[in-house]
Short mmCIF file of C-alpha atoms (C1' of nucleotides) in Angstrom, two decimals:
data_model
loop_
_atom_site.label_atom_id
_atom_site.label_comp_id
_atom_site.label_asym_id
_atom_site.label_seq_id
_atom_site.Cartn_x
_atom_site.Cartn_y
_atom_site.Cartn_z
CA UNK A 14 109.58 72.41 30.57
CA UNK A 15 108.67 68.84 30.81
CA UNK A 16 111.29 66.74 32.44
CA UNK A 17 111.24 63.18 31.19
CA UNK A 18 112.10 61.83 34.58
CA UNK A 19 108.78 62.99 35.85
CA UNK A 20 107.11 60.47 33.87
CA UNK A 21 105.56 57.77 36.02
CA UNK A 22 105.35 54.33 34.31
CA UNK A 23 102.27 52.76 35.35
CA UNK A 24 102.71 49.44 36.97
CA UNK A 25 101.92 46.66 34.65
CA UNK A 26 99.11 45.53 36.88
CA UNK A 27 96.81 43.57 34.66
CA UNK A 28 96.14 39.98 35.61
CA UNK A 29 97.23 38.86 32.26
CA UNK A 30 100.68 40.46 32.66
CA UNK A 31 101.14 38.88 36.00
CA UNK A 32 99.99 35.54 34.81
CA UNK A 33 102.32 35.84 31.81
CA UNK A 34 105.26 36.49 33.89
CA UNK A 35 104.32 33.78 36.29
CA UNK A 36 104.05 31.20 33.55
CA UNK A 37 107.09 32.21 31.79
CA UNK A 38 109.14 31.85 34.88
CA UNK A 39 107.45 28.66 35.74
CA UNK A 40 108.28 27.06 32.40
CA UNK A 41 111.83 28.48 32.30
CA UNK A 42 112.41 27.11 35.86
CA UNK A 43 111.12 23.72 34.85
CA UNK A 44 108.10 23.77 37.22
CA UNK A 45 106.51 22.36 34.13
CA UNK A 46 108.44 19.63 32.24
CA UNK A 47 109.05 20.14 28.47
CA UNK A 48 106.27 18.31 26.73
CA UNK A 49 103.92 18.48 29.57
CA UNK A 50 100.36 19.22 28.63
CA UNK A 51 99.01 22.66 29.84
CA UNK A 52 95.32 22.07 30.21
CA UNK A 53 93.51 25.32 30.43
CA UNK A 54 91.02 24.91 33.26
CA UNK A 55 93.45 23.40 35.72
CA UNK A 56 95.80 26.27 34.88
CA UNK A 57 92.90 28.62 35.75
CA UNK A 58 92.70 27.08 39.05
CA UNK A 59 96.36 27.11 39.70
CA UNK A 60 96.80 30.74 38.70
CA UNK A 61 93.46 31.86 40.06
CA UNK A 62 92.21 33.66 36.94
CA UNK A 63 89.77 32.91 34.25
CA UNK A 64 90.20 31.12 31.04
CA UNK A 65 90.12 34.38 28.97
CA UNK A 66 93.28 35.44 30.70
CA UNK A 67 94.92 31.94 30.60
CA UNK A 68 94.20 31.56 26.88
CA UNK A 69 95.66 35.01 26.10
CA UNK A 70 98.74 34.19 27.99
CA UNK A 71 99.08 30.94 26.32
CA UNK A 72 98.88 32.64 22.84
CA UNK A 73 101.62 34.99 23.86
CA UNK A 74 103.81 32.11 25.18
CA UNK A 75 103.08 30.24 21.97
CA UNK A 76 104.40 32.91 19.68
CA UNK A 77 107.25 33.34 22.09
CA UNK A 78 108.06 29.64 21.48
CA UNK A 79 107.66 28.52 25.10
CA UNK A 80 104.52 26.74 24.46
CA UNK A 81 103.37 24.90 21.43
CA UNK A 82 99.98 23.77 20.32
CA UNK A 83 99.68 20.07 19.65
CA UNK A 84 96.94 19.58 17.03
CA UNK A 85 94.00 17.72 18.35
CA UNK A 86 95.17 18.19 21.92
CA UNK A 87 95.91 21.55 23.31
CA UNK A 88 98.77 23.54 24.42
CA UNK A 89 101.96 21.92 25.86
CA UNK A 90 105.29 23.12 27.13
CA UNK A 91 107.57 23.29 24.04
CA UNK A 92 110.11 20.77 23.66
CA UNK A 93 113.56 21.91 22.58
CA UNK A 94 114.18 21.47 18.89
CA UNK A 95 117.35 19.32 19.10
CA UNK A 96 117.77 19.38 15.40
CA UNK A 97 118.30 23.18 15.40
CA UNK A 98 120.73 23.60 18.31
CA UNK A 99 123.61 23.97 15.98
CA UNK A 100 122.01 26.83 14.28
CA UNK A 101 121.00 28.46 17.50
CA UNK A 102 124.48 28.39 18.82
CA UNK A 103 125.84 29.70 15.56
CA UNK A 104 123.40 32.58 15.65
CA UNK A 105 124.35 33.32 19.32
CA UNK A 106 127.88 33.42 18.44
CA UNK A 107 127.21 35.84 15.58
CA UNK A 108 125.07 38.15 17.69
CA UNK A 109 127.00 38.13 20.82
CA UNK A 110 130.00 38.76 18.64
CA UNK A 111 128.71 41.89 17.06
CA UNK A 112 127.45 43.22 20.34
CA UNK A 113 130.84 42.74 22.00
CA UNK A 114 132.47 44.40 19.05
CA UNK A 115 130.10 47.38 19.13
CA UNK A 116 130.61 47.57 22.85
CA UNK A 117 134.37 47.78 22.58
CA UNK A 118 133.80 50.62 19.99
CA UNK A 119 131.29 52.78 21.61
CA UNK A 120 130.39 51.84 25.10
CA UNK A 121 130.77 54.70 27.56
CA UNK A 122 132.97 54.41 30.60
CA UNK A 123 129.92 54.38 32.71
CA UNK A 124 128.48 51.39 30.74
CA UNK A 125 131.89 49.59 31.19
CA UNK A 126 131.48 50.06 34.91
CA UNK A 127 128.06 48.63 34.75
CA UNK A 128 129.47 45.70 32.84
CA UNK A 129 132.12 45.25 35.56
CA UNK A 130 129.37 45.13 38.13
CA UNK A 131 127.29 42.61 36.26
CA UNK A 132 130.32 40.45 35.86
CA UNK A 133 131.18 40.59 39.53
CA UNK A 134 127.61 39.39 40.26
CA UNK A 135 128.00 36.64 37.78
CA UNK A 136 131.13 35.54 39.53
CA UNK A 137 129.36 35.56 42.83
CA UNK A 138 126.48 33.56 41.38
CA UNK A 139 128.96 31.01 40.02
CA UNK A 140 130.45 30.74 43.45
CA UNK A 141 127.16 30.11 45.01
CA UNK A 142 126.53 27.34 42.60
CA UNK A 143 122.85 27.92 42.48
CA UNK A 144 121.76 27.26 38.84
CA UNK A 145 118.88 29.65 38.72
CA UNK A 146 121.15 32.42 40.11
CA UNK A 147 123.83 31.71 37.50
CA UNK A 148 121.29 31.88 34.61
CA UNK A 149 119.82 35.12 35.93
CA UNK A 150 123.28 36.79 36.34
CA UNK A 151 124.35 35.60 33.04
CA UNK A 152 121.31 36.99 31.37
CA UNK A 153 121.84 40.25 33.25
CA UNK A 154 125.48 40.55 31.98
CA UNK A 155 124.49 40.09 28.41
CA UNK A 156 121.57 42.40 28.80
CA UNK A 157 124.03 45.07 29.91
CA UNK A 158 126.38 44.13 27.18
CA UNK A 159 123.73 44.43 24.38
CA UNK A 160 122.51 47.68 25.97
CA UNK A 161 125.77 49.25 25.99
CA UNK A 162 126.29 48.04 22.41
CA UNK A 163 123.04 49.77 21.54
CA UNK A 164 121.70 46.37 20.01
CA UNK A 165 118.27 46.18 21.52
CA UNK A 166 116.82 44.13 18.77
CA UNK A 167 119.77 41.71 18.73
CA UNK A 168 119.18 41.26 22.47
CA UNK A 169 115.64 40.39 21.89
CA UNK A 170 116.55 37.83 19.43
CA UNK A 171 119.20 36.42 21.64
CA UNK A 172 116.62 36.08 24.37
CA UNK A 173 114.27 34.34 22.02
CA UNK A 174 117.06 31.96 21.19
CA UNK A 175 117.99 31.19 24.58
CA UNK A 176 114.26 30.26 25.34
CA UNK A 177 114.59 27.55 22.83
CA UNK A 178 117.63 25.99 24.31
CA UNK A 179 116.82 26.69 27.96
CA UNK A 180 117.01 23.10 28.84
CA UNK A 181 120.43 22.57 27.39
CA UNK A 182 121.68 25.78 28.91
CA UNK A 183 120.44 24.72 32.38
CA UNK A 184 122.49 21.49 32.02
CA UNK A 185 125.70 23.08 30.67
CA UNK A 186 125.70 26.60 32.20
CA UNK A 187 127.43 25.52 35.24
CA UNK A 188 128.83 22.25 34.49
CA UNK A 189 131.84 22.13 36.79
CA UNK A 190 134.58 21.68 34.18
CA UNK A 191 133.16 24.64 32.40
CA UNK A 192 133.25 27.09 35.21
CA UNK A 193 136.85 27.99 35.21
CA UNK A 194 137.17 28.25 31.47
CA UNK A 195 133.97 30.25 31.33
CA UNK A 196 135.34 32.66 33.88
CA UNK A 197 138.48 33.22 31.88
CA UNK A 198 136.34 33.68 28.70
CA UNK A 199 134.26 36.34 30.37
CA UNK A 200 137.18 38.11 31.53
CA UNK A 201 138.72 38.02 28.02
CA UNK A 202 135.57 39.66 26.81
CA UNK A 203 135.77 42.36 29.38
CA UNK A 204 139.46 43.00 28.92
CA UNK A 205 138.99 43.57 25.17
CA UNK A 206 136.13 45.81 25.73
CA UNK A 207 138.02 47.81 28.33
CA UNK A 208 141.01 48.13 26.04
CA UNK A 209 138.78 49.08 23.16
CA UNK A 210 139.80 46.19 20.90
CA UNK A 211 136.47 45.52 18.82
CA UNK A 212 137.97 42.55 16.90
CA UNK A 213 139.34 40.90 20.02
CA UNK A 214 136.12 41.40 21.87
CA UNK A 215 134.10 39.95 19.02
CA UNK A 216 136.43 36.90 18.82
CA UNK A 217 136.29 36.53 22.72
CA UNK A 218 132.55 36.52 22.64
CA UNK A 219 132.32 34.13 19.78
CA UNK A 220 134.77 31.88 21.50
CA UNK A 221 132.71 31.86 24.66
CA UNK A 222 129.61 30.82 22.74
CA UNK A 223 131.62 28.13 20.90
CA UNK A 224 132.73 26.44 24.01
CA UNK A 225 129.25 26.46 25.45
CA UNK A 226 128.21 24.94 22.20
CA UNK A 227 130.87 22.26 22.36
CA UNK A 228 129.74 21.34 25.98
CA UNK A 229 126.04 21.27 24.81
CA UNK A 230 126.94 19.04 21.95
CA UNK A 231 128.80 16.63 24.35
CA UNK A 232 125.67 16.63 26.63
CA UNK A 233 123.56 15.66 23.79
CA UNK A 234 125.83 13.04 22.57
CA UNK A 235 125.80 11.45 25.94
CA UNK A 236 122.02 11.33 25.47
CA UNK A 237 121.29 12.65 28.81
CA UNK A 238 118.45 14.45 27.23
CA UNK B 41 105.14 1.79 5.62
CA UNK B 42 103.78 5.18 6.39
CA UNK B 43 104.30 7.62 3.52
CA UNK B 44 104.70 11.11 4.65
CA UNK B 45 102.55 12.24 1.53
CA UNK B 46 99.59 10.46 3.00
CA UNK B 47 99.50 12.73 5.98
CA UNK B 48 96.60 15.05 5.73
CA UNK B 49 97.30 18.26 7.57
CA UNK B 50 94.03 19.26 8.92
CA UNK B 51 93.03 22.58 7.61
CA UNK B 52 93.82 25.21 10.23
CA UNK B 53 90.20 26.00 10.43
CA UNK B 54 89.78 27.78 13.71
CA UNK B 55 88.29 31.26 13.49
CA UNK B 56 91.32 32.45 15.42
CA UNK B 57 93.64 31.27 12.81
CA UNK B 58 91.78 32.73 9.98
CA UNK B 59 91.40 36.05 11.72
CA UNK B 60 95.09 36.04 12.58
CA UNK B 61 96.06 35.55 8.94
CA UNK B 62 93.57 38.11 7.78
CA UNK B 63 94.86 40.70 10.28
CA UNK B 64 98.48 40.10 9.51
CA UNK B 65 97.89 40.51 5.89
CA UNK B 66 95.72 43.57 6.34
CA UNK B 67 98.44 45.27 8.42
CA UNK B 68 101.25 44.32 6.13
CA UNK B 69 99.32 45.54 3.12
CA UNK B 70 98.52 48.82 4.87
CA UNK B 71 94.81 48.42 5.06
CA UNK B 72 95.44 49.82 8.44
CA UNK B 73 97.77 52.78 8.71
CA UNK B 74 100.79 52.62 11.18
CA UNK B 75 99.74 54.05 14.27
CA UNK B 76 96.14 53.59 13.63
CA UNK B 77 94.09 52.49 16.69
CA UNK B 78 92.69 48.92 16.56
CA UNK B 79 89.57 49.20 18.64
CA UNK B 80 88.42 45.74 19.66
CA UNK B 81 84.71 45.97 19.39
CA UNK B 82 84.74 47.54 15.78
CA UNK B 83 87.27 44.89 14.76
CA UNK B 84 84.75 42.15 15.86
CA UNK B 85 82.25 43.53 13.55
CA UNK B 86 84.62 43.97 10.61
CA UNK B 87 85.95 40.34 11.15
CA UNK B 88 82.66 38.89 12.08
CA UNK B 89 83.99 37.15 15.22
CA UNK B 90 83.76 37.58 18.88
CA UNK B 91 86.06 39.62 21.16
CA UNK B 92 87.80 36.51 22.57
CA UNK B 93 88.98 35.68 19.12
CA UNK B 94 89.97 39.29 18.39
CA UNK B 95 91.82 39.60 21.60
CA UNK B 96 93.67 36.46 21.26
CA UNK B 97 94.76 37.47 17.80
CA UNK B 98 95.80 40.82 19.02
CA UNK B 99 97.90 39.29 21.74
CA UNK B 100 99.63 37.17 19.24
CA UNK B 101 100.18 40.12 16.67
CA UNK B 102 101.51 42.12 19.63
CA UNK B 103 104.20 39.63 20.45
CA UNK B 104 104.92 39.37 16.63
CA UNK B 105 105.58 43.04 16.77
CA UNK B 106 102.77 44.12 14.33
CA UNK B 107 100.68 45.60 16.93
CA UNK B 108 101.65 47.55 20.01
CA UNK B 109 99.71 48.34 23.10
CA UNK B 110 99.45 51.95 23.94
CA UNK B 111 98.99 52.35 27.69
CA UNK B 112 95.84 53.94 28.54
CA UNK B 113 94.49 53.42 25.07
CA UNK B 114 94.46 49.95 23.60
CA UNK B 115 96.09 48.22 20.77
CA UNK B 116 97.27 50.05 17.65
CA UNK B 117 99.20 49.09 14.52
CA UNK B 118 102.90 49.34 15.35
CA UNK B 119 104.86 52.18 14.07
CA UNK B 120 108.23 51.31 12.68
CA UNK B 121 110.95 52.09 15.25
CA UNK B 122 113.00 54.50 13.15
CA UNK B 123 115.71 54.57 15.68
CA UNK B 124 116.43 51.05 15.12
CA UNK B 125 116.43 50.72 11.32
CA UNK B 126 120.32 50.70 11.29
CA UNK B 127 120.35 47.76 13.62
CA UNK B 128 117.72 45.90 11.68
CA UNK B 129 119.52 46.27 8.34
CA UNK B 130 122.86 45.38 10.04
CA UNK B 131 121.21 42.20 11.39
CA UNK B 132 119.66 41.34 8.08
CA UNK B 133 123.00 41.65 6.30
CA UNK B 134 124.55 39.37 8.88
CA UNK B 135 121.80 36.71 8.63
CA UNK B 136 121.30 36.80 4.88
CA UNK B 137 125.03 36.60 4.65
CA UNK B 138 125.47 33.44 6.47
CA UNK B 139 122.48 31.91 4.71
CA UNK B 140 123.99 32.57 1.35
CA UNK B 141 127.30 31.18 2.42
CA UNK B 142 125.74 27.99 3.76
CA UNK B 143 123.81 27.79 0.58
CA UNK B 144 126.95 27.96 -1.50
CA UNK B 145 128.44 25.30 0.76
CA UNK B 146 125.71 22.77 0.98
CA UNK B 147 122.75 23.45 -1.25
CA UNK B 148 121.79 20.46 -3.40
CA UNK B 149 121.44 20.99 -7.08
CA UNK B 150 117.76 20.51 -6.79
CA UNK B 151 117.62 23.42 -4.26
CA UNK B 152 119.63 25.58 -6.60
CA UNK B 153 117.09 24.94 -9.35
CA UNK B 154 114.42 25.98 -6.99
CA UNK B 155 116.39 29.10 -6.26
CA UNK B 156 116.60 29.73 -10.03
CA UNK B 157 112.89 29.48 -10.38
CA UNK B 158 112.22 31.81 -7.39
CA UNK B 159 114.62 34.21 -8.83
CA UNK B 160 112.86 34.07 -12.28
CA UNK B 161 109.51 34.70 -10.57
CA UNK B 162 111.03 37.64 -8.76
CA UNK B 163 112.28 39.19 -12.04
CA UNK B 164 108.87 38.71 -13.42
CA UNK B 165 107.27 40.47 -10.47
CA UNK B 166 109.77 43.32 -10.90
CA UNK B 167 108.87 43.54 -14.53
CA UNK B 168 105.17 43.76 -13.54
CA UNK B 169 105.95 46.50 -11.13
CA UNK B 170 103.21 45.59 -8.71
CA UNK B 171 104.71 46.30 -5.22
CA UNK B 172 102.86 43.61 -3.42
CA UNK B 173 103.91 41.02 -6.01
CA UNK B 174 107.52 42.15 -5.65
CA UNK B 175 107.49 41.74 -1.87
CA UNK B 176 105.83 38.33 -2.08
CA UNK B 177 108.40 37.13 -4.64
CA UNK B 178 111.22 38.59 -2.78
CA UNK B 179 110.11 36.80 0.45
CA UNK B 180 109.62 33.62 -1.40
CA UNK B 181 113.17 33.77 -2.90
CA UNK B 182 114.77 34.29 0.46
CA UNK B 183 112.55 31.60 2.06
CA UNK B 184 113.96 29.13 -0.46
CA UNK B 185 117.47 30.48 0.16
CA UNK B 186 117.28 29.99 3.90
CA UNK B 187 115.59 26.69 3.44
CA UNK B 188 118.37 25.46 1.21
CA UNK B 189 120.87 26.83 3.72
CA UNK B 190 119.15 24.83 6.40
CA UNK B 191 118.75 28.03 8.53
CA UNK B 192 115.13 27.86 9.45
CA UNK B 193 115.57 29.83 12.76
CA UNK B 194 117.49 32.65 10.97
CA UNK B 195 114.70 32.78 8.51
CA UNK B 196 112.03 33.12 11.28
CA UNK B 197 114.29 36.02 12.57
CA UNK B 198 114.58 37.80 9.30
CA UNK B 199 110.87 37.54 8.81
CA UNK B 200 110.39 39.13 12.23
CA UNK B 201 112.92 41.88 11.32
CA UNK B 202 111.08 42.61 7.98
CA UNK B 203 107.89 43.04 9.75
CA UNK B 204 109.38 45.95 11.62
CA UNK B 205 110.55 47.64 8.59
CA UNK B 206 107.72 46.68 6.33
CA UNK B 207 106.91 50.35 5.61
CA UNK B 208 110.32 51.23 4.66
CA UNK B 209 110.70 48.22 2.46
CA UNK B 210 107.47 48.87 0.65
CA UNK B 211 108.84 52.31 -0.24
CA UNK B 212 112.26 51.20 -1.31
CA UNK B 213 111.80 47.65 -2.62
CA UNK B 214 110.94 48.74 -6.13
CA UNK B 215 112.21 52.18 -6.21
CA UNK B 216 113.03 52.55 -9.85
CA UNK B 217 116.74 53.48 -9.52
CA UNK B 218 117.11 50.49 -7.29
CA UNK B 219 115.71 47.96 -9.81
CA UNK B 220 118.49 47.38 -12.16
CA UNK B 221 121.06 47.42 -9.40
CA UNK B 222 119.05 45.05 -7.26
CA UNK B 223 118.65 42.60 -10.14
CA UNK B 224 122.35 42.60 -10.67
CA UNK B 225 122.94 42.05 -7.01
CA UNK B 226 120.53 39.06 -6.96
CA UNK B 227 122.31 37.44 -9.79
CA UNK B 228 125.60 38.01 -8.16
CA UNK B 229 124.30 35.99 -5.16
CA UNK B 230 123.04 33.22 -7.44
CA UNK B 231 126.22 33.07 -9.39
CA UNK B 232 128.32 32.72 -6.31
CA UNK B 233 126.09 29.96 -4.96
CA UNK B 234 126.05 28.23 -8.33
CA UNK B 235 129.82 28.23 -8.54
CA UNK B 236 130.00 27.19 -4.88
CA UNK B 237 131.88 30.22 -3.61
CA UNK B 238 130.79 30.70 -0.02
CA UNK B 239 132.70 33.82 0.80
CA UNK B 240 131.61 35.49 -2.50
CA UNK B 241 127.91 34.48 -1.82
CA UNK B 242 128.01 35.96 1.63
CA UNK B 243 129.66 39.18 0.38
CA UNK B 244 127.15 39.50 -2.36
CA UNK B 245 124.13 38.93 -0.06
CA UNK B 246 125.56 41.41 2.45
CA UNK B 247 126.01 44.03 -0.35
CA UNK B 248 122.46 43.54 -1.51
CA UNK B 249 121.19 44.40 2.05
CA UNK B 250 123.52 47.20 2.33
CA UNK B 251 122.44 48.93 -0.86
CA UNK B 252 118.82 48.40 0.35
CA UNK B 253 119.88 50.01 3.58
CA UNK B 254 121.41 53.01 1.78
CA UNK B 255 118.29 53.58 -0.15
CA UNK B 256 116.10 53.26 3.02
CA UNK B 257 118.34 55.83 4.91
CA UNK B 258 117.97 58.19 1.94
CA UNK B 259 114.24 57.81 2.02
CA UNK B 260 114.34 58.54 5.78
CA UNK B 261 116.61 61.52 5.24
CA UNK B 262 114.21 63.00 2.79
CA UNK B 263 111.67 62.72 5.60
CA UNK B 264 109.12 61.18 3.42
CA UNK B 265 108.05 59.08 6.31
"C1'" DC C 169 89.22 -13.36 24.53
"C1'" DT C 170 89.05 -9.78 21.21
"C1'" DC C 171 87.12 -6.23 18.65
"C1'" DC C 172 83.93 -2.91 17.78
"C1'" DA C 173 80.29 0.34 18.87
"C1'" DT C 174 78.25 3.63 21.67
"C1'" DA C 175 78.02 6.84 25.23
"C1'" DG C 176 79.97 10.02 28.29
"C1'" DC C 177 83.26 13.20 29.27
"C1'" DA C 178 87.31 15.96 29.09
"C1'" DT C 179 88.96 19.83 26.65
"C1'" DG C 180 89.61 23.47 23.54
"C1'" DG C 181 86.69 27.01 20.54
"C1'" DT C 182 83.55 30.77 20.60
"C1'" DA C 183 80.38 34.13 22.19
"C1'" DT C 184 78.66 37.23 25.59
"C1'" DA C 185 77.88 39.62 29.79
"C1'" DC C 186 79.56 42.65 33.23
"C1'" DC C 187 82.89 45.59 35.39
"C1'" DA C 188 86.54 49.34 36.03
"C1'" DT C 189 88.69 53.09 34.45
"C1'" DA C 190 90.54 56.61 31.92
"C1'" DA C 191 89.75 60.09 28.29
"C1'" DG C 192 87.09 63.55 26.59
"C1'" DA C 193 83.17 66.62 26.63
"C1'" DC C 194 80.52 69.93 28.78
"C1'" DG C 195 79.19 73.16 31.96
"C1'" DA C 196 79.91 76.30 35.87
"C1'" DT C 197 82.32 79.55 38.14
"C1'" DA C 198 85.76 83.12 38.53
"C1'" DT D 8 87.11 83.71 28.35
"C1'" DA D 9 89.83 80.52 30.56
"C1'" DT D 10 90.23 76.90 33.92
"C1'" DC D 11 88.76 73.49 36.72
"C1'" DG D 12 85.60 69.83 37.99
"C1'" DT D 13 82.26 66.50 37.15
"C1'" DC D 14 79.87 63.49 34.28
"C1'" DT D 15 79.35 60.38 30.47
"C1'" DT D 16 80.86 56.96 27.82
"C1'" DA D 17 84.04 54.68 25.03
"C1'" DT D 18 87.05 50.85 25.75
"C1'" DG D 19 89.77 47.47 27.59
"C1'" DG D 20 89.96 43.69 31.38
"C1'" DT D 21 87.85 39.75 33.32
"C1'" DA D 22 84.55 36.11 34.11
"C1'" DT D 23 81.47 32.68 32.59
"C1'" DA D 24 78.34 30.15 29.84
"C1'" DC D 25 77.70 27.30 26.06
"C1'" DC D 26 79.08 24.44 22.18
"C1'" DA D 27 81.61 21.09 19.17
"C1'" DT D 28 84.66 17.55 18.91
"C1'" DG D 29 87.60 13.89 19.68
"C1'" DC D 30 89.29 10.53 23.04
"C1'" DT D 31 88.40 6.98 26.21
"C1'" DA D 32 86.29 3.66 28.79
"C1'" DT D 33 82.92 0.30 29.20
"C1'" DG D 34 79.94 -3.24 27.77
"C1'" DG D 35 78.07 -6.30 24.44
"C1'" DA D 36 78.66 -9.49 20.53
"C1'" DG D 37 81.11 -12.61 17.73
#
DNA sequence: CTCCATAGCATGGTATACCATAAGACGATA
DNA sequence: TATCGTCTTATGGTATACCATGCTATGGAG
């Protein structure tokens, strides 16, 4: 009988896919500044592909919220909508909360082990102090968390939210005074999940987002953006 | 000084925009069946535009979740992910809940009046019994609700979620045994908002989603999908 | 010196041509 | 008759050519 593990997933080899990933990374890593124009033809040269490809990628990034079309001019790297950061953090608190709760309720021991691994990697990244590493490890941890919570859609949403506050996050995610507190908060989440305390896990997850939110607000207030 | 009302928003006249709206509507209104292939060249003929336009539109619809690419074959109308309906309704309950709560807390009287109007229109639509009308009026009511709650992003998310369960909603939204209960539930939401009771408003909104959820589950169980 | 007009060009919008590939049909052979 | 191989073609992927428009720079006139 057909074994699912036999299925080979064809490598996503189209130029479009590659270009999309490349551009997404480039924007998230600030190789383009927020607000910077993304003129199509120069992009073609840089990426080494045709305008068809570039335009399709641009459309996709646009609906993802990474790029915005400026009427009259063309596409540009989206600028974070500072007026909506409160809402975004509120939603993150909500979503990460229910994920942690569900995790505490129904994660398998195996999944909890995966979470431990992800957390360990995150600590390493924090120790290394490389921002990009920390971002990646954080994302990975939450990905595992949402996976274990069986909240795939919520994860997609959170990813989309994080895109919009990428700039803020990059500033706050490893602000030094945040690091120790953040580590403690993460451990609190894990402890609650491990001991199967849904309410505690939810509270801990929310608390973590809320402190991040506070730091972000501070950063905004200082006008460093 | 510049009056905002003077601003003319240039008609979004590009073919792409038009085609996008057209296709979105067509899919949402089931002029294409879920799962139906969307072959590019025939689509060009039907829409009267070139493949460039069609492909860009397809990309956009793909990231919106209305279209999915089937490897080996091409694009097709997305089929609702039945395994994730529980999560979707859970998220809707959460989001519509906080919107109702925020509304009860901080909506202006003017906004509440708008809500009343929207609700009246919704009742009319229900009376008319035209499914498309009911969907539109429902969407409108919630749009006003989220606007009054100043939760624009949450609204975008809810819209995205609804896309994924469009089929289910169209089956359940005016199921006759739901109508009276639904009307009562909506009034409960409005009453709580009017009397400025955030917790009650949140609970009422959640309850409304939860009954819809129950009906959807029933519909699924009967295998009518 | 300033302001306006015109022309050129930068840039996005649209159409089309060509290519690669995978799916499906058809036939040959056992 | 069934299975396998090959061939055709349907279809998506990519590149490019052309067009329309709006911005900008430059020069002339007041």
